[in-house]
């Protein structure tokens, strides 16, 4: 499965929606918008489109890292909103492709579990202090 097309929908007065479709006909939706700057965010999504064409939409984390770290400048509300909207659409696409709800994709049962001590232990007293605890 490959990303085939990105389509932007501007809804007045301030919304912007992104539809990502694949060569298999699946679609995912995202909302890349900064209030009052829909056209600017649309331009940022269009700039990233050439990188997304032909990519495997299941490699979401890799795509995110390259979009964020691949350019000279990082961050900012416009770029981060564009990346977030694309990220939402890719997760939606993955959920649609596996016929699985998004919360099941995120709440993976195979994740590593960490054991935590329920009661923190007091530290050794600091030499020269009258009370125990942290310096």
mmCIF file with all atom_site columns, C-alpha atoms in Angstrom:
data_model
loop_
_atom_site.group_PDB
_atom_site.id
_atom_site.type_symbol
_atom_site.label_atom_id
_atom_site.label_alt_id
_atom_site.label_comp_id
_atom_site.label_asym_id
_atom_site.label_entity_id
_atom_site.label_seq_id
_atom_site.pdbx_PDB_ins_code
_atom_site.Cartn_x
_atom_site.Cartn_y
_atom_site.Cartn_z
_atom_site.occupancy
_atom_site.B_iso_or_equiv
_atom_site.pdbx_formal_charge
_atom_site.auth_seq_id
_atom_site.auth_comp_id
_atom_site.auth_asym_id
_atom_site.auth_atom_id
_atom_site.pdbx_PDB_model_num
ATOM 1   C CA . UNK A 1 1   ? 0.000   0.000  0.000  1.00 0.00 ? 1   UNK A CA 1
ATOM 2   C CA . UNK A 1 2   ? 1.343   3.433  -0.982 1.00 0.00 ? 2   UNK A CA 1
ATOM 3   C CA . UNK A 1 3   ? 0.176   7.012  -0.397 1.00 0.00 ? 3   UNK A CA 1
ATOM 4   C CA . UNK A 1 4   ? -1.390  8.145  -3.639 1.00 0.00 ? 4   UNK A CA 1
ATOM 5   C CA . UNK A 1 5   ? -2.975  11.553 -3.056 1.00 0.00 ? 5   UNK A CA 1
ATOM 6   C CA . UNK A 1 6   ? -3.345  14.350 -0.503 1.00 0.00 ? 6   UNK A CA 1
ATOM 7   C CA . UNK A 1 7   ? -6.414  16.529 -0.812 1.00 0.00 ? 7   UNK A CA 1
ATOM 8   C CA . UNK A 1 8   ? -7.103  19.656 1.263  1.00 0.00 ? 8   UNK A CA 1
ATOM 9   C CA . UNK A 1 9   ? -10.565 20.985 2.075  1.00 0.00 ? 9   UNK A CA 1
ATOM 10  C CA . UNK A 1 10  ? -10.892 24.522 3.416  1.00 0.00 ? 10  UNK A CA 1
ATOM 11  C CA . UNK A 1 11  ? -14.149 25.063 5.269  1.00 0.00 ? 11  UNK A CA 1
ATOM 12  C CA . UNK A 1 12  ? -14.977 28.704 6.053  1.00 0.00 ? 12  UNK A CA 1
ATOM 13  C CA . UNK A 1 13  ? -14.408 30.486 8.278  1.00 0.00 ? 13  UNK A CA 1
ATOM 14  C CA . UNK A 1 14  ? -11.298 28.802 9.723  1.00 0.00 ? 14  UNK A CA 1
ATOM 15  C CA . UNK A 1 15  ? -11.120 25.014 9.261  1.00 0.00 ? 15  UNK A CA 1
ATOM 16  C CA . UNK A 1 16  ? -8.872  22.895 7.099  1.00 0.00 ? 16  UNK A CA 1
ATOM 17  C CA . UNK A 1 17  ? -9.208  19.154 6.562  1.00 0.00 ? 17  UNK A CA 1
ATOM 18  C CA . UNK A 1 18  ? -6.814  16.747 4.871  1.00 0.00 ? 18  UNK A CA 1
ATOM 19  C CA . UNK A 1 19  ? -7.749  13.545 3.077  1.00 0.00 ? 19  UNK A CA 1
ATOM 20  C CA . UNK A 1 20  ? -4.914  11.068 2.419  1.00 0.00 ? 20  UNK A CA 1
ATOM 21  C CA . UNK A 1 21  ? -5.752  8.279  -0.028 1.00 0.00 ? 21  UNK A CA 1
ATOM 22  C CA . UNK A 1 22  ? -3.808  5.189  -1.011 1.00 0.00 ? 22  UNK A CA 1
ATOM 23  C CA . UNK A 1 23  ? -3.440  3.239  -4.226 1.00 0.00 ? 23  UNK A CA 1
ATOM 24  C CA . UNK A 1 24  ? -5.818  0.648  -2.704 1.00 0.00 ? 24  UNK A CA 1
ATOM 25  C CA . UNK A 1 25  ? -8.588  3.248  -2.298 1.00 0.00 ? 25  UNK A CA 1
ATOM 26  C CA . UNK A 1 26  ? -8.402  3.619  1.490  1.00 0.00 ? 26  UNK A CA 1
ATOM 27  C CA . UNK A 1 27  ? -8.687  7.122  2.950  1.00 0.00 ? 27  UNK A CA 1
ATOM 28  C CA . UNK A 1 28  ? -7.657  8.771  6.215  1.00 0.00 ? 28  UNK A CA 1
ATOM 29  C CA . UNK A 1 29  ? -8.635  12.208 7.510  1.00 0.00 ? 29  UNK A CA 1
ATOM 30  C CA . UNK A 1 30  ? -6.729  14.782 9.557  1.00 0.00 ? 30  UNK A CA 1
ATOM 31  C CA . UNK A 1 31  ? -7.123  18.423 10.589 1.00 0.00 ? 31  UNK A CA 1
ATOM 32  C CA . UNK A 1 32  ? -3.975  20.482 9.940  1.00 0.00 ? 32  UNK A CA 1
ATOM 33  C CA . UNK A 1 33  ? -4.961  23.983 10.976 1.00 0.00 ? 33  UNK A CA 1
ATOM 34  C CA . UNK A 1 34  ? -3.808  26.967 13.004 1.00 0.00 ? 34  UNK A CA 1
ATOM 35  C CA . UNK A 1 35  ? -6.783  29.208 13.625 1.00 0.00 ? 35  UNK A CA 1
ATOM 36  C CA . UNK A 1 36  ? -6.744  32.097 11.203 1.00 0.00 ? 36  UNK A CA 1
ATOM 37  C CA . UNK A 1 37  ? -3.862  30.591 9.185  1.00 0.00 ? 37  UNK A CA 1
ATOM 38  C CA . UNK A 1 38  ? -5.572  27.828 7.177  1.00 0.00 ? 38  UNK A CA 1
ATOM 39  C CA . UNK A 1 39  ? -4.019  28.950 3.872  1.00 0.00 ? 39  UNK A CA 1
ATOM 40  C CA . UNK A 1 40  ? -0.543  29.038 5.409  1.00 0.00 ? 40  UNK A CA 1
ATOM 41  C CA . UNK A 1 41  ? -0.898  25.541 6.863  1.00 0.00 ? 41  UNK A CA 1
ATOM 42  C CA . UNK A 1 42  ? -2.288  24.323 3.527  1.00 0.00 ? 42  UNK A CA 1
ATOM 43  C CA . UNK A 1 43  ? 0.883   25.606 1.861  1.00 0.00 ? 43  UNK A CA 1
ATOM 44  C CA . UNK A 1 44  ? 2.994   23.716 4.435  1.00 0.00 ? 44  UNK A CA 1
ATOM 45  C CA . UNK A 1 45  ? 1.070   20.489 3.775  1.00 0.00 ? 45  UNK A CA 1
ATOM 46  C CA . UNK A 1 46  ? 1.545   21.014 0.028  1.00 0.00 ? 46  UNK A CA 1
ATOM 47  C CA . UNK A 1 47  ? 5.293   21.426 0.605  1.00 0.00 ? 47  UNK A CA 1
ATOM 48  C CA . UNK A 1 48  ? 5.390   18.070 2.416  1.00 0.00 ? 48  UNK A CA 1
ATOM 49  C CA . UNK A 1 49  ? 3.234   16.310 -0.193 1.00 0.00 ? 49  UNK A CA 1
ATOM 50  C CA . UNK A 1 50  ? 6.124   15.501 -2.543 1.00 0.00 ? 50  UNK A CA 1
ATOM 51  C CA . UNK A 1 51  ? 7.827   13.599 0.284  1.00 0.00 ? 51  UNK A CA 1
ATOM 52  C CA . UNK A 1 52  ? 4.668   11.619 1.120  1.00 0.00 ? 52  UNK A CA 1
ATOM 53  C CA . UNK A 1 53  ? 3.806   10.479 -2.420 1.00 0.00 ? 53  UNK A CA 1
ATOM 54  C CA . UNK A 1 54  ? 4.602   6.777  -2.817 1.00 0.00 ? 54  UNK A CA 1
ATOM 55  C CA . UNK A 1 55  ? 5.461   6.208  0.866  1.00 0.00 ? 55  UNK A CA 1
ATOM 56  C CA . UNK A 1 56  ? 4.104   3.319  2.920  1.00 0.00 ? 56  UNK A CA 1
ATOM 57  C CA . UNK A 1 57  ? 1.431   4.884  5.185  1.00 0.00 ? 57  UNK A CA 1
ATOM 58  C CA . UNK A 1 58  ? 2.078   2.289  7.906  1.00 0.00 ? 58  UNK A CA 1
ATOM 59  C CA . UNK A 1 59  ? 5.510   3.803  8.643  1.00 0.00 ? 59  UNK A CA 1
ATOM 60  C CA . UNK A 1 60  ? 3.955   6.667  10.593 1.00 0.00 ? 60  UNK A CA 1
ATOM 61  C CA . UNK A 1 61  ? 6.746   7.266  13.088 1.00 0.00 ? 61  UNK A CA 1
ATOM 62  C CA . UNK A 1 62  ? 9.415   7.286  10.367 1.00 0.00 ? 62  UNK A CA 1
ATOM 63  C CA . UNK A 1 63  ? 7.385   9.686  8.226  1.00 0.00 ? 63  UNK A CA 1
ATOM 64  C CA . UNK A 1 64  ? 6.863   11.973 11.237 1.00 0.00 ? 64  UNK A CA 1
ATOM 65  C CA . UNK A 1 65  ? 10.567  12.058 12.113 1.00 0.00 ? 65  UNK A CA 1
ATOM 66  C CA . UNK A 1 66  ? 11.628  12.860 8.548  1.00 0.00 ? 66  UNK A CA 1
ATOM 67  C CA . UNK A 1 67  ? 8.993   15.602 8.174  1.00 0.00 ? 67  UNK A CA 1
ATOM 68  C CA . UNK A 1 68  ? 10.105  17.172 11.464 1.00 0.00 ? 68  UNK A CA 1
ATOM 69  C CA . UNK A 1 69  ? 13.867  16.682 11.252 1.00 0.00 ? 69  UNK A CA 1
ATOM 70  C CA . UNK A 1 70  ? 14.328  16.624 7.468  1.00 0.00 ? 70  UNK A CA 1
ATOM 71  C CA . UNK A 1 71  ? 14.197  20.366 6.914  1.00 0.00 ? 71  UNK A CA 1
ATOM 72  C CA . UNK A 1 72  ? 16.597  23.075 7.936  1.00 0.00 ? 72  UNK A CA 1
ATOM 73  C CA . UNK A 1 73  ? 14.085  24.763 10.261 1.00 0.00 ? 73  UNK A CA 1
ATOM 74  C CA . UNK A 1 74  ? 12.176  22.802 12.894 1.00 0.00 ? 74  UNK A CA 1
ATOM 75  C CA . UNK A 1 75  ? 9.008   23.431 14.826 1.00 0.00 ? 75  UNK A CA 1
ATOM 76  C CA . UNK A 1 76  ? 6.746   26.427 14.855 1.00 0.00 ? 76  UNK A CA 1
ATOM 77  C CA . UNK A 1 77  ? 2.957   26.378 14.884 1.00 0.00 ? 77  UNK A CA 1
ATOM 78  C CA . UNK A 1 78  ? 2.487   26.163 11.109 1.00 0.00 ? 78  UNK A CA 1
ATOM 79  C CA . UNK A 1 79  ? 4.860   23.274 10.444 1.00 0.00 ? 79  UNK A CA 1
ATOM 80  C CA . UNK A 1 80  ? 3.801   21.382 13.562 1.00 0.00 ? 80  UNK A CA 1
ATOM 81  C CA . UNK A 1 81  ? 0.128   21.759 12.677 1.00 0.00 ? 81  UNK A CA 1
ATOM 82  C CA . UNK A 1 82  ? 0.794   20.493 9.153  1.00 0.00 ? 82  UNK A CA 1
ATOM 83  C CA . UNK A 1 83  ? 2.696   17.501 10.548 1.00 0.00 ? 83  UNK A CA 1
ATOM 84  C CA . UNK A 1 84  ? -0.033  16.848 13.135 1.00 0.00 ? 84  UNK A CA 1
ATOM 85  C CA . UNK A 1 85  ? -2.764  16.839 10.492 1.00 0.00 ? 85  UNK A CA 1
ATOM 86  C CA . UNK A 1 86  ? -0.799  14.432 8.315  1.00 0.00 ? 86  UNK A CA 1
ATOM 87  C CA . UNK A 1 87  ? -0.099  12.287 11.381 1.00 0.00 ? 87  UNK A CA 1
ATOM 88  C CA . UNK A 1 88  ? -3.820  12.166 12.237 1.00 0.00 ? 88  UNK A CA 1
ATOM 89  C CA . UNK A 1 89  ? -4.692  11.183 8.686  1.00 0.00 ? 89  UNK A CA 1
ATOM 90  C CA . UNK A 1 90  ? -2.081  8.403  8.633  1.00 0.00 ? 90  UNK A CA 1
ATOM 91  C CA . UNK A 1 91  ? -3.317  6.968  11.938 1.00 0.00 ? 91  UNK A CA 1
ATOM 92  C CA . UNK A 1 92  ? -6.893  7.142  10.643 1.00 0.00 ? 92  UNK A CA 1
ATOM 93  C CA . UNK A 1 93  ? -5.766  5.420  7.458  1.00 0.00 ? 93  UNK A CA 1
ATOM 94  C CA . UNK A 1 94  ? -4.031  2.680  9.437  1.00 0.00 ? 94  UNK A CA 1
ATOM 95  C CA . UNK A 1 95  ? -7.133  2.186  11.564 1.00 0.00 ? 95  UNK A CA 1
ATOM 96  C CA . UNK A 1 96  ? -9.319  1.981  8.465  1.00 0.00 ? 96  UNK A CA 1
ATOM 97  C CA . UNK A 1 97  ? -6.919  -0.446 6.786  1.00 0.00 ? 97  UNK A CA 1
ATOM 98  C CA . UNK A 1 98  ? -6.852  -2.830 9.723  1.00 0.00 ? 98  UNK A CA 1
ATOM 99  C CA . UNK A 1 99  ? -10.537 -2.360 10.616 1.00 0.00 ? 99  UNK A CA 1
ATOM 100 C CA . UNK A 1 100 ? -9.369  -1.425 14.100 1.00 0.00 ? 100 UNK A CA 1
ATOM 101 C CA . UNK A 1 101 ? -10.342 1.537  16.269 1.00 0.00 ? 101 UNK A CA 1
ATOM 102 C CA . UNK A 1 102 ? -7.662  4.178  16.848 1.00 0.00 ? 102 UNK A CA 1
ATOM 103 C CA . UNK A 1 103 ? -7.643  3.596  20.608 1.00 0.00 ? 103 UNK A CA 1
ATOM 104 C CA . UNK A 1 104 ? -6.731  -0.056 19.986 1.00 0.00 ? 104 UNK A CA 1
ATOM 105 C CA . UNK A 1 105 ? -3.846  1.032  17.763 1.00 0.00 ? 105 UNK A CA 1
ATOM 106 C CA . UNK A 1 106 ? -2.497  3.319  20.467 1.00 0.00 ? 106 UNK A CA 1
ATOM 107 C CA . UNK A 1 107 ? -3.264  1.022  23.425 1.00 0.00 ? 107 UNK A CA 1
ATOM 108 C CA . UNK A 1 108 ? -1.169  -1.905 22.207 1.00 0.00 ? 108 UNK A CA 1
ATOM 109 C CA . UNK A 1 109 ? -1.168  -4.825 24.648 1.00 0.00 ? 109 UNK A CA 1
ATOM 110 C CA . UNK A 1 110 ? 2.339   -5.881 23.602 1.00 0.00 ? 110 UNK A CA 1
ATOM 111 C CA . UNK A 1 111 ? 4.001   -2.762 25.011 1.00 0.00 ? 111 UNK A CA 1
ATOM 112 C CA . UNK A 1 112 ? 6.635   -3.153 27.668 1.00 0.00 ? 112 UNK A CA 1
ATOM 113 C CA . UNK A 1 113 ? 5.244   -2.915 31.175 1.00 0.00 ? 113 UNK A CA 1
ATOM 114 C CA . UNK A 1 114 ? 7.266   -1.251 33.919 1.00 0.00 ? 114 UNK A CA 1
ATOM 115 C CA . UNK A 1 115 ? 7.001   -2.225 37.561 1.00 0.00 ? 115 UNK A CA 1
ATOM 116 C CA . UNK A 1 116 ? 6.930   0.766  39.853 1.00 0.00 ? 116 UNK A CA 1
ATOM 117 C CA . UNK A 1 117 ? 7.467   0.804  43.590 1.00 0.00 ? 117 UNK A CA 1
ATOM 118 C CA . UNK A 1 118 ? 4.207   2.087  45.106 1.00 0.00 ? 118 UNK A CA 1
ATOM 119 C CA . UNK A 1 119 ? 5.943   3.640  48.121 1.00 0.00 ? 119 UNK A CA 1
ATOM 120 C CA . UNK A 1 120 ? 9.042   5.783  47.641 1.00 0.00 ? 120 UNK A CA 1
ATOM 121 C CA . UNK A 1 121 ? 11.694  5.085  50.232 1.00 0.00 ? 121 UNK A CA 1
ATOM 122 C CA . UNK A 1 122 ? 13.260  7.951  52.235 1.00 0.00 ? 122 UNK A CA 1
ATOM 123 C CA . UNK A 1 123 ? 16.811  8.785  51.316 1.00 0.00 ? 123 UNK A CA 1
ATOM 124 C CA . UNK A 1 124 ? 19.716  8.374  53.686 1.00 0.00 ? 124 UNK A CA 1
ATOM 125 C CA . UNK A 1 125 ? 20.295  11.409 55.907 1.00 0.00 ? 125 UNK A CA 1
ATOM 126 C CA . UNK A 1 126 ? 22.759  13.934 54.600 1.00 0.00 ? 126 UNK A CA 1
ATOM 127 C CA . UNK A 1 127 ? 25.848  14.088 56.831 1.00 0.00 ? 127 UNK A CA 1
ATOM 128 C CA . UNK A 1 128 ? 25.731  17.189 59.015 1.00 0.00 ? 128 UNK A CA 1
ATOM 129 C CA . UNK A 1 129 ? 21.993  17.784 58.661 1.00 0.00 ? 129 UNK A CA 1
ATOM 130 C CA . UNK A 1 130 ? 19.604  17.401 61.562 1.00 0.00 ? 130 UNK A CA 1
ATOM 131 C CA . UNK A 1 131 ? 16.806  15.987 59.445 1.00 0.00 ? 131 UNK A CA 1
ATOM 132 C CA . UNK A 1 132 ? 16.960  13.129 57.014 1.00 0.00 ? 132 UNK A CA 1
ATOM 133 C CA . UNK A 1 133 ? 15.976  13.583 53.433 1.00 0.00 ? 133 UNK A CA 1
ATOM 134 C CA . UNK A 1 134 ? 17.248  15.356 50.418 1.00 0.00 ? 134 UNK A CA 1
ATOM 135 C CA . UNK A 1 135 ? 19.926  18.051 50.674 1.00 0.00 ? 135 UNK A CA 1
#
